[in-house]
Short mmCIF file of C-alpha atoms in Angstrom, two decimals:
data_model
loop_
_atom_site.label_atom_id
_atom_site.label_comp_id
_atom_site.label_asym_id
_atom_site.label_seq_id
_atom_site.Cartn_x
_atom_site.Cartn_y
_atom_site.Cartn_z
CA MET A 1 -28.64 66.86 -8.82
CA SER A 2 -30.97 66.11 -11.57
CA PHE A 3 -33.89 63.79 -11.17
CA PHE A 4 -32.44 61.27 -13.95
CA TYR A 5 -28.96 61.21 -12.09
CA LYS A 6 -30.65 60.09 -8.79
CA ILE A 7 -32.67 57.32 -10.51
CA PHE A 8 -29.36 56.06 -12.24
CA LEU A 9 -27.65 56.09 -8.61
CA PHE A 10 -30.65 54.34 -7.11
CA LEU A 11 -30.67 51.46 -10.03
CA GLU A 12 -26.89 51.25 -9.61
CA LYS A 13 -27.04 50.49 -5.70
CA LYS A 14 -29.98 47.90 -6.68
CA GLU A 15 -27.86 46.35 -9.30
CA GLU A 16 -24.84 46.02 -6.88
CA LYS A 17 -27.26 44.27 -4.18
CA MET A 18 -28.46 41.89 -6.93
CA LYS A 19 -24.93 41.05 -7.97
CA ASN A 20 -24.13 40.31 -4.42
CA LYS A 21 -27.28 38.12 -3.94
CA VAL A 22 -26.38 36.37 -7.26
CA PHE A 23 -22.83 35.67 -6.11
CA LEU A 24 -24.13 34.39 -2.56
CA LEU A 25 -26.54 32.07 -4.45
CA ILE A 26 -23.80 30.72 -6.70
CA LEU A 27 -21.46 30.35 -3.82
CA THR A 28 -24.12 28.48 -1.61
CA THR A 29 -24.82 26.18 -4.65
CA VAL A 30 -21.26 25.35 -5.03
CA MET A 31 -20.89 24.64 -1.35
CA MET A 32 -23.87 22.25 -1.38
CA LEU A 33 -22.54 20.45 -4.43
CA LEU A 34 -19.29 19.94 -2.54
CA THR A 35 -20.84 18.24 0.26
CA GLY A 36 -19.77 14.50 -0.04
CA CYS A 37 -16.88 15.82 -2.21
CA ALA A 38 -15.04 12.39 -2.29
CA THR A 39 -18.23 10.58 -3.25
CA MET A 40 -19.08 12.86 -5.91
CA MET A 41 -15.58 13.03 -7.35
CA HIS A 42 -14.68 9.38 -7.52
CA GLY A 43 -17.81 7.45 -6.46
CA THR A 44 -18.55 4.63 -4.16
CA THR A 45 -16.81 1.90 -6.32
CA GLN A 46 -13.49 1.48 -7.80
CA LYS A 47 -12.30 -0.42 -11.02
CA ILE A 48 -9.66 -2.89 -10.26
CA GLY A 49 -7.88 -4.55 -13.22
CA ILE A 50 -6.90 -8.24 -12.75
CA SER A 51 -4.51 -10.22 -14.81
CA SER A 52 -2.39 -13.36 -14.63
CA ASN A 53 0.35 -15.14 -16.23
CA PRO A 54 -0.67 -17.54 -17.60
CA SER A 55 -4.04 -16.07 -18.38
CA CYS A 56 -7.59 -17.65 -18.00
CA ALA A 57 -7.18 -18.29 -14.33
CA GLY A 58 -10.23 -18.19 -12.30
CA VAL A 59 -10.68 -15.06 -10.01
CA TRP A 60 -12.53 -15.10 -6.72
CA ILE A 61 -13.25 -11.87 -4.87
CA ASP A 62 -14.49 -12.50 -1.19
CA ASN A 63 -15.04 -16.16 -1.84
CA HIS A 64 -17.26 -15.34 -4.90
CA PHE A 65 -16.22 -16.43 -8.59
CA VAL A 66 -16.20 -13.38 -10.79
CA GLY A 67 -14.62 -14.71 -13.85
CA ASP A 68 -11.37 -15.53 -15.66
CA THR A 69 -8.21 -13.38 -16.11
CA PRO A 70 -7.90 -10.87 -17.58
CA LEU A 71 -10.83 -8.82 -16.25
CA CYS A 72 -11.87 -5.61 -14.69
CA VAL A 73 -14.15 -5.36 -11.70
CA ASP A 74 -15.95 -2.76 -9.69
CA LEU A 75 -15.28 -3.06 -6.01
CA LYS A 76 -16.91 -1.08 -3.11
CA ARG A 77 -14.47 1.34 -1.68
CA ARG A 78 -15.94 0.90 1.89
CA CYS A 79 -14.47 -2.35 2.87
CA ASP A 80 -11.21 -4.51 2.18
CA HIS A 81 -11.42 -7.25 -0.29
CA VAL A 82 -9.55 -10.56 -0.72
CA ILE A 83 -8.62 -11.58 -4.26
CA ARG A 84 -7.82 -15.10 -5.10
CA ILE A 85 -6.53 -16.04 -8.66
CA GLU A 86 -6.38 -20.09 -9.18
CA LEU A 87 -5.38 -22.09 -12.24
CA GLU A 88 -5.11 -25.94 -12.31
CA GLY A 89 -1.40 -27.03 -12.19
CA TYR A 90 -0.34 -23.66 -10.34
CA TYR A 91 -0.16 -22.46 -6.77
CA PRO A 92 -3.13 -20.16 -5.90
CA TYR A 93 -2.18 -16.44 -5.65
CA GLU A 94 -4.03 -14.40 -3.12
CA ILE A 95 -3.67 -10.54 -2.32
CA GLN A 96 -5.59 -8.14 0.06
CA CYS A 97 -7.16 -5.08 -1.71
CA SER A 98 -7.05 -2.49 1.26
CA ARG A 99 -8.79 0.82 1.56
CA THR A 100 -6.74 3.86 2.29
CA LEU A 101 -7.74 7.42 2.81
CA SER A 102 -8.67 9.40 -0.16
CA GLY A 103 -7.19 12.89 -0.92
CA TRP A 104 -10.75 14.12 -1.62
CA VAL A 105 -11.67 14.05 1.96
CA PHE A 106 -9.62 17.06 2.49
CA GLY A 107 -12.16 18.98 -0.04
CA ASN A 108 -14.83 18.17 2.46
CA LEU A 109 -13.18 19.45 5.48
CA ALA A 110 -12.48 22.70 3.71
CA PHE A 111 -15.73 23.16 1.83
CA GLY A 112 -18.44 20.52 2.79
CA GLY A 113 -17.95 20.48 6.70
CA VAL A 114 -19.21 17.85 8.86
CA LEU A 115 -22.23 16.78 6.71
CA GLY A 116 -19.93 16.09 3.54
CA PHE A 117 -17.54 14.05 5.72
CA CYS A 118 -20.35 11.97 7.04
CA VAL A 119 -21.66 11.44 3.65
CA ASP A 120 -18.23 10.17 2.47
CA ILE A 121 -17.72 7.84 5.37
CA VAL A 122 -21.22 6.30 5.09
CA SER A 123 -20.89 5.78 1.34
CA GLY A 124 -17.19 4.70 1.32
CA GLY A 125 -16.33 7.64 -0.75
CA ILE A 126 -13.63 8.60 1.73
CA TYR A 127 -11.41 5.59 0.62
CA CYS A 128 -9.27 4.39 -2.27
CA LEU A 129 -8.57 0.67 -2.71
CA THR A 130 -4.87 -0.26 -3.16
CA PRO A 131 -3.63 -1.82 -5.33
CA ASP A 132 -5.73 -0.80 -8.17
CA GLN A 133 -4.05 -3.16 -10.61
CA VAL A 134 -3.27 -6.88 -9.67
CA ASN A 135 -0.98 -8.97 -11.97
CA ALA A 136 -0.42 -12.40 -10.60
CA CYS A 137 2.54 -14.47 -11.93
CA LEU A 138 1.39 -17.97 -11.00
CA LYS A 139 4.04 -20.39 -10.07
CA GLU A 140 3.70 -23.97 -11.19
CA ASP A 141 2.92 -26.62 -8.75
CA ASN A 142 5.22 -29.43 -8.73
CA MET A 143 2.56 -32.09 -8.34
CA MET A 144 1.46 -33.65 -11.43
CA TYR A 145 -1.83 -35.92 -11.79
CA SER A 146 -4.39 -36.94 -14.08
CA ARG A 147 -8.02 -36.76 -13.28
CA ASN A 148 -10.35 -39.71 -14.07
CA GLU A 149 -13.50 -40.72 -12.31
CA ASN A 150 -13.75 -43.54 -9.95
CA SER A 151 -9.84 -43.72 -9.73
CA SER A 152 -7.41 -43.39 -7.03
CA TYR A 153 -4.63 -40.86 -7.34
CA ILE A 154 -0.91 -41.16 -6.69
CA GLY A 155 0.61 -37.74 -6.27
CA ILE A 156 4.34 -37.46 -7.47
CA VAL A 157 6.30 -34.32 -6.35
CA MET A 158 10.03 -33.48 -6.78
CA GLN A 159 10.12 -31.26 -3.75
CA PRO A 160 7.77 -32.36 -1.15
CA ASP A 161 6.63 -30.06 1.71
CA PRO A 162 8.54 -30.93 4.93
CA SER A 163 5.34 -31.10 6.91
CA TRP A 164 3.92 -33.98 4.89
CA ASN A 165 4.05 -37.46 6.37
CA LYS A 166 5.85 -39.98 4.08
CA VAL A 167 3.86 -42.97 3.59
CA GLY A 168 6.17 -44.85 0.89
CA GLN A 169 9.15 -44.82 -1.29
CA LEU A 170 9.43 -45.71 -4.95
CA LYS A 171 11.98 -48.37 -5.67
CA LYS A 172 13.94 -48.60 -9.00
CA MET A 173 13.22 -51.76 -10.75
CA ILE A 174 16.04 -53.87 -12.17
CA GLN A 175 15.55 -55.07 -15.50
CA ASN A 176 17.25 -58.24 -16.67
#
């Protein structure tokens, strides 16, 4: 074998080892990036769209006022939330926004291992919130009243709640 051919074979083996090292470096980097896969892929918060019919109703999330409908809010994925929508003259609407297991968690089990799984549990990235869109159709309250300061109120309802105590009855006045 010639001297140059031996050098060529030596460099070719070295190049193959270098390719293997680069491949292992890239694979290791990808594996590290996939740690906490669900957290990285869709974050620790989720946008929830909230609307109502009629609109301009007040929205409370976990007993904190956040604005009037329609609006979009970012909620933390790691816990359930109670959304309440209220508008004067209408019954309040309340819904539970619950967390469910995200499909991204299976990426952790395959690539990120225990460390990635733990990162997602702590951050809340392991969950998705449902529903992701709330559309409340508010029902009219049958009770009508007018608000004035320093006044007493008389409520008139067409269909009273059976649990209420009756305190009086209106009588028809006869006109002559």
